[in-house]
Amino acid sequence: MQILPALLLVFKSVIIGSSVLAQDVCPPDLPNDYEWEFRVFGTSDGSGYSWCINADAYSFCDSNVAVPAGASAHDVAVALAASIAAQCLNVTASVFLDRFYFQLPYMNGHPENWPTLCLGRAGEAPTCCVPFGGQICVLDVEIENYNYSCKCGDADHSLTWSISDAVFLINYIFAGGPAPRRDCEGDADGNKLVTISDAVYMINFIFSGGPAPAGC
């Protein structure tokens, strides 16, 4: 009479276990990469962070990303990017201003490889999750998913158009300054190239009522 309950318990354990993905499973090595972008706002109180990047096919984490009290949004982005890049060989991460990015092997038609970033305080479970599409996680800093369609002419990647975009392009073309993060952001006139004509286009748009950047 005790055999049936025991078998049911074993069966239940197998079912539950199969639905929970083990931690520290790196993403599969697929040929196509996609970049996820997150923007950090605020100043750290020094508590540090934990995070997990979860998908159906993988889940990898870090429970103790240390940052000092008073760390800027840029410093927090640097710490998180470094931690993410350190966990898996086929994951890359980078920082631009107050944003951090990670690229995961991904292939269209495979939703099991679509990631969700979850965040928390160091030593705690990362329960604040930031899926794709403008979601914000509030800790001591705010971390927002910032993936968006390319904003043509936004050369300095500030997410707005201003004269600083023309200045950025002039500095890039003539003074060896940094390149636009995405080629399309430097392509204000839509000719698929980044040249001085894009800076002229932005100046004409901002000061002379010329057409807005489009078509990149």
mmCIF file of C-alpha atoms in Angstrom:
data_model
loop_
_atom_site.group_PDB
_atom_site.id
_atom_site.type_symbol
_atom_site.label_atom_id
_atom_site.label_comp_id
_atom_site.label_asym_id
_atom_site.label_seq_id
_atom_site.Cartn_x
_atom_site.Cartn_y
_atom_site.Cartn_z
ATOM 1 C CA MET A 1 0.000 0.000 0.000
ATOM 2 C CA GLN A 2 3.000 2.321 0.447
ATOM 3 C CA ILE A 3 4.371 1.769 -3.058
ATOM 4 C CA LEU A 4 1.898 3.989 -4.909
ATOM 5 C CA PRO A 5 2.454 7.119 -2.764
ATOM 6 C CA ALA A 6 6.192 6.625 -3.081
ATOM 7 C CA LEU A 7 5.977 6.346 -6.863
ATOM 8 C CA LEU A 8 3.800 9.457 -7.020
ATOM 9 C CA LEU A 9 6.353 11.376 -4.956
ATOM 10 C CA VAL A 10 9.187 10.317 -7.264
ATOM 11 C CA PHE A 11 7.130 11.219 -10.332
ATOM 12 C CA LYS A 12 6.317 14.639 -8.865
ATOM 13 C CA SER A 13 9.989 15.292 -8.113
ATOM 14 C CA VAL A 14 10.987 14.450 -11.682
ATOM 15 C CA ILE A 15 8.352 16.780 -13.121
ATOM 16 C CA ILE A 16 9.310 19.671 -10.830
ATOM 17 C CA GLY A 17 13.010 19.139 -11.412
ATOM 18 C CA SER A 18 12.596 19.150 -15.178
ATOM 19 C CA SER A 19 10.885 22.546 -15.094
ATOM 20 C CA VAL A 20 13.624 24.309 -13.131
ATOM 21 C CA LEU A 21 16.701 25.284 -15.085
ATOM 22 C CA ALA A 22 19.968 24.875 -13.225
ATOM 23 C CA GLN A 23 22.040 28.001 -12.693
ATOM 24 C CA ASP A 24 25.346 28.597 -14.486
ATOM 25 C CA VAL A 25 24.224 27.168 -17.828
ATOM 26 C CA CYS A 26 25.848 29.340 -20.496
ATOM 27 C CA PRO A 27 23.956 30.297 -23.650
ATOM 28 C CA PRO A 28 24.367 27.930 -26.594
ATOM 29 C CA ASP A 29 26.996 28.839 -29.151
ATOM 30 C CA LEU A 30 24.798 30.056 -32.007
ATOM 31 C CA PRO A 31 26.099 32.039 -34.986
ATOM 32 C CA ASN A 32 24.047 35.239 -34.736
ATOM 33 C CA ASP A 33 24.437 37.882 -32.036
ATOM 34 C CA TYR A 34 21.917 40.417 -30.801
ATOM 35 C CA GLU A 35 22.759 43.292 -28.485
ATOM 36 C CA TRP A 36 20.719 44.233 -25.427
ATOM 37 C CA GLU A 37 21.132 47.764 -24.063
ATOM 38 C CA PHE A 38 20.497 48.967 -20.502
ATOM 39 C CA ARG A 39 20.776 52.512 -19.134
ATOM 40 C CA VAL A 40 21.721 53.260 -15.519
ATOM 41 C CA PHE A 41 20.430 56.284 -13.606
ATOM 42 C CA GLY A 42 21.563 57.522 -10.202
ATOM 43 C CA THR A 43 24.370 56.894 -7.722
ATOM 44 C CA SER A 44 25.211 53.668 -5.888
ATOM 45 C CA ASP A 45 24.907 53.418 -2.123
ATOM 46 C CA GLY A 46 27.642 50.762 -2.029
ATOM 47 C CA SER A 47 25.422 47.742 -1.361
ATOM 48 C CA GLY A 48 26.479 46.037 -4.602
ATOM 49 C CA TYR A 49 24.353 43.961 -6.944
ATOM 50 C CA SER A 50 23.328 40.478 -7.909
ATOM 51 C CA TRP A 51 22.011 39.538 -11.326
ATOM 52 C CA CYS A 52 20.886 36.619 -13.452
ATOM 53 C CA ILE A 53 20.332 36.435 -17.190
ATOM 54 C CA ASN A 54 17.597 33.869 -17.684
ATOM 55 C CA ALA A 55 16.119 32.152 -20.718
ATOM 56 C CA ASP A 56 14.491 28.808 -21.351
ATOM 57 C CA ALA A 57 17.771 27.382 -22.668
ATOM 58 C CA TYR A 58 20.218 28.864 -20.146
ATOM 59 C CA SER A 59 20.615 30.826 -16.911
ATOM 60 C CA PHE A 60 23.805 32.355 -15.529
ATOM 61 C CA CYS A 61 24.318 34.669 -12.570
ATOM 62 C CA ASP A 62 26.595 36.615 -10.246
ATOM 63 C CA SER A 63 25.531 37.181 -6.642
ATOM 64 C CA ASN A 64 28.125 39.770 -5.622
ATOM 65 C CA VAL A 65 29.001 42.643 -7.953
ATOM 66 C CA ALA A 66 30.845 45.069 -5.700
ATOM 67 C CA VAL A 67 30.747 48.832 -6.244
ATOM 68 C CA PRO A 68 31.788 51.565 -3.783
ATOM 69 C CA ALA A 69 29.346 54.015 -2.237
ATOM 70 C CA GLY A 70 28.996 57.050 -4.448
ATOM 71 C CA ALA A 71 29.768 55.139 -7.643
ATOM 72 C CA SER A 72 28.326 56.913 -10.668
ATOM 73 C CA ALA A 73 25.907 55.429 -13.179
ATOM 74 C CA HIS A 74 28.874 54.885 -15.497
ATOM 75 C CA ASP A 75 30.811 53.040 -12.761
ATOM 76 C CA VAL A 76 27.822 50.796 -12.041
ATOM 77 C CA ALA A 77 27.492 50.065 -15.767
ATOM 78 C CA VAL A 78 31.192 49.155 -15.937
ATOM 79 C CA ALA A 79 30.906 46.784 -12.952
ATOM 80 C CA LEU A 80 27.825 45.023 -14.318
ATOM 81 C CA ALA A 81 29.291 44.693 -17.831
ATOM 82 C CA ALA A 82 32.530 43.239 -16.467
ATOM 83 C CA SER A 83 30.644 40.737 -14.327
ATOM 84 C CA ILE A 84 28.433 39.616 -17.224
ATOM 85 C CA ALA A 85 31.394 39.201 -19.583
ATOM 86 C CA ALA A 86 33.262 37.142 -16.991
ATOM 87 C CA GLN A 87 30.595 34.453 -16.650
ATOM 88 C CA CYS A 88 30.536 32.897 -20.129
ATOM 89 C CA LEU A 89 33.080 32.820 -22.933
ATOM 90 C CA ASN A 90 30.462 33.316 -25.648
ATOM 91 C CA VAL A 91 28.930 36.420 -24.028
ATOM 92 C CA THR A 92 30.395 39.869 -24.640
ATOM 93 C CA ALA A 93 29.613 43.063 -22.747
ATOM 94 C CA SER A 94 30.625 46.693 -23.153
ATOM 95 C CA VAL A 95 29.921 50.175 -21.776
ATOM 96 C CA PHE A 96 29.117 53.491 -23.438
ATOM 97 C CA LEU A 97 28.542 56.472 -21.138
ATOM 98 C CA ASP A 98 25.901 55.377 -18.596
ATOM 99 C CA ARG A 99 24.801 52.295 -20.534
ATOM 100 C CA PHE A 100 25.946 48.717 -20.555
ATOM 101 C CA TYR A 101 25.365 46.202 -23.306
ATOM 102 C CA PHE A 102 25.613 42.487 -23.670
ATOM 103 C CA GLN A 103 25.566 40.314 -26.734
ATOM 104 C CA LEU A 104 24.347 36.748 -26.560
ATOM 105 C CA PRO A 105 24.397 34.092 -29.254
ATOM 106 C CA TYR A 106 20.886 34.250 -30.634
ATOM 107 C CA MET A 107 19.009 32.982 -33.648
ATOM 108 C CA ASN A 108 15.635 34.140 -34.971
ATOM 109 C CA GLY A 109 12.943 31.549 -34.440
ATOM 110 C CA HIS A 110 14.470 30.342 -31.167
ATOM 111 C CA PRO A 111 12.600 32.123 -28.357
ATOM 112 C CA GLU A 112 14.273 29.841 -25.820
ATOM 113 C CA ASN A 113 17.381 32.002 -26.317
ATOM 114 C CA TRP A 114 15.674 35.344 -25.610
ATOM 115 C CA PRO A 115 17.102 36.677 -22.308
ATOM 116 C CA THR A 116 15.604 38.464 -19.318
ATOM 117 C CA LEU A 117 17.944 40.347 -16.979
ATOM 118 C CA CYS A 118 17.012 40.119 -13.297
ATOM 119 C CA LEU A 119 18.680 42.304 -10.662
ATOM 120 C CA GLY A 120 18.930 42.529 -6.898
ATOM 121 C CA ARG A 121 21.195 43.607 -4.047
ATOM 122 C CA ALA A 122 24.443 41.714 -3.495
ATOM 123 C CA GLY A 123 23.883 38.464 -1.638
ATOM 124 C CA GLU A 124 20.150 38.473 -2.362
ATOM 125 C CA ALA A 125 18.126 36.787 -5.075
ATOM 126 C CA PRO A 126 17.806 39.010 -8.170
ATOM 127 C CA THR A 127 14.019 39.267 -8.239
ATOM 128 C CA CYS A 128 13.585 42.555 -10.115
ATOM 129 C CA CYS A 129 13.448 41.496 -13.768
ATOM 130 C CA VAL A 130 13.838 43.732 -16.816
ATOM 131 C CA PRO A 131 12.436 42.098 -19.952
ATOM 132 C CA PHE A 132 12.811 43.562 -23.421
ATOM 133 C CA GLY A 133 11.008 46.812 -24.085
ATOM 134 C CA GLY A 134 11.522 49.803 -21.791
ATOM 135 C CA GLN A 135 11.102 48.205 -18.364
ATOM 136 C CA ILE A 136 12.813 49.749 -15.295
ATOM 137 C CA CYS A 137 14.283 48.024 -12.248
ATOM 138 C CA VAL A 138 14.623 50.283 -9.191
ATOM 139 C CA LEU A 139 17.389 49.491 -6.690
ATOM 140 C CA ASP A 140 19.620 52.246 -5.312
ATOM 141 C CA VAL A 141 20.065 53.066 -8.996
ATOM 142 C CA GLU A 142 17.508 52.618 -11.747
ATOM 143 C CA ILE A 143 18.329 50.265 -14.603
ATOM 144 C CA GLU A 144 16.197 50.502 -17.718
ATOM 145 C CA ASN A 145 16.051 48.350 -20.826
ATOM 146 C CA TYR A 146 16.813 50.796 -23.623
ATOM 147 C CA ASN A 147 16.695 48.765 -26.816
ATOM 148 C CA TYR A 148 15.175 50.865 -29.530
ATOM 149 C CA SER A 149 15.113 51.251 -33.290
ATOM 150 C CA CYS A 150 18.080 53.190 -34.631
ATOM 151 C CA LYS A 151 17.602 56.947 -34.298
ATOM 152 C CA CYS A 152 19.231 58.324 -37.439
ATOM 153 C CA GLY A 153 21.426 61.355 -36.742
ATOM 154 C CA ASP A 154 21.723 60.647 -33.003
ATOM 155 C CA ALA A 155 25.495 60.461 -33.381
ATOM 156 C CA ASP A 156 26.314 60.856 -29.685
ATOM 157 C CA HIS A 157 23.736 58.208 -28.678
ATOM 158 C CA SER A 158 21.972 60.571 -26.283
ATOM 159 C CA LEU A 159 18.558 59.447 -27.587
ATOM 160 C CA THR A 160 17.776 63.058 -28.611
ATOM 161 C CA TRP A 161 18.727 65.293 -31.535
ATOM 162 C CA SER A 162 20.808 68.368 -30.754
ATOM 163 C CA ILE A 163 23.758 70.370 -32.007
ATOM 164 C CA SER A 164 25.969 68.010 -30.004
ATOM 165 C CA ASP A 165 25.296 65.362 -32.675
ATOM 166 C CA ALA A 166 26.837 67.612 -35.349
ATOM 167 C CA VAL A 167 29.757 68.435 -33.036
ATOM 168 C CA PHE A 168 30.234 64.703 -32.349
ATOM 169 C CA LEU A 169 30.395 63.964 -36.082
ATOM 170 C CA ILE A 170 32.824 66.800 -36.785
ATOM 171 C CA ASN A 171 35.073 65.615 -33.964
ATOM 172 C CA TYR A 172 34.911 62.043 -35.303
ATOM 173 C CA ILE A 173 35.623 62.971 -38.930
ATOM 174 C CA PHE A 174 38.280 65.656 -38.468
ATOM 175 C CA ALA A 175 39.796 65.167 -35.015
ATOM 176 C CA GLY A 176 39.951 61.402 -34.554
ATOM 177 C CA GLY A 177 37.185 61.398 -31.939
ATOM 178 C CA PRO A 178 35.063 58.368 -31.137
ATOM 179 C CA ALA A 179 32.884 56.924 -33.863
ATOM 180 C CA PRO A 180 29.109 56.773 -33.508
ATOM 181 C CA ARG A 181 28.187 53.644 -31.588
ATOM 182 C CA ARG A 182 26.031 52.515 -34.499
ATOM 183 C CA ASP A 183 26.726 53.534 -38.100
ATOM 184 C CA CYS A 184 23.058 54.313 -38.607
ATOM 185 C CA GLU A 185 23.174 56.888 -35.794
ATOM 186 C CA GLY A 186 25.809 58.872 -37.684
ATOM 187 C CA ASP A 187 23.908 58.615 -40.976
ATOM 188 C CA ALA A 188 21.672 61.691 -40.719
ATOM 189 C CA ASP A 189 21.138 62.130 -44.472
ATOM 190 C CA GLY A 190 20.248 58.495 -45.155
ATOM 191 C CA ASN A 191 22.920 57.723 -47.757
ATOM 192 C CA LYS A 192 24.317 54.778 -45.727
ATOM 193 C CA LEU A 193 27.620 56.622 -45.119
ATOM 194 C CA VAL A 194 28.949 58.700 -42.221
ATOM 195 C CA THR A 195 30.517 61.852 -43.688
ATOM 196 C CA ILE A 196 30.664 65.602 -43.109
ATOM 197 C CA SER A 197 27.410 65.881 -45.047
ATOM 198 C CA ASP A 198 25.684 64.263 -42.062
ATOM 199 C CA ALA A 199 26.964 67.020 -39.757
ATOM 200 C CA VAL A 200 25.809 69.659 -42.270
ATOM 201 C CA TYR A 201 22.441 67.900 -42.468
ATOM 202 C CA MET A 202 22.045 68.067 -38.672
ATOM 203 C CA ILE A 203 23.025 71.762 -38.553
ATOM 204 C CA ASN A 204 20.509 72.529 -41.289
ATOM 205 C CA PHE A 205 17.818 70.553 -39.443
ATOM 206 C CA ILE A 206 18.445 72.204 -36.065
ATOM 207 C CA PHE A 207 19.041 75.812 -37.132
ATOM 208 C CA SER A 208 17.409 76.246 -40.538
ATOM 209 C CA GLY A 209 14.254 74.144 -40.374
ATOM 210 C CA GLY A 210 15.615 71.510 -42.731
ATOM 211 C CA PRO A 211 14.189 67.981 -42.878
ATOM 212 C CA ALA A 212 14.581 65.686 -39.902
ATOM 213 C CA PRO A 213 16.975 62.741 -40.200
ATOM 214 C CA ALA A 214 15.250 59.753 -41.760
ATOM 215 C CA GLY A 215 15.854 56.766 -43.940
ATOM 216 C CA CYS A 216 18.967 55.302 -42.333
#
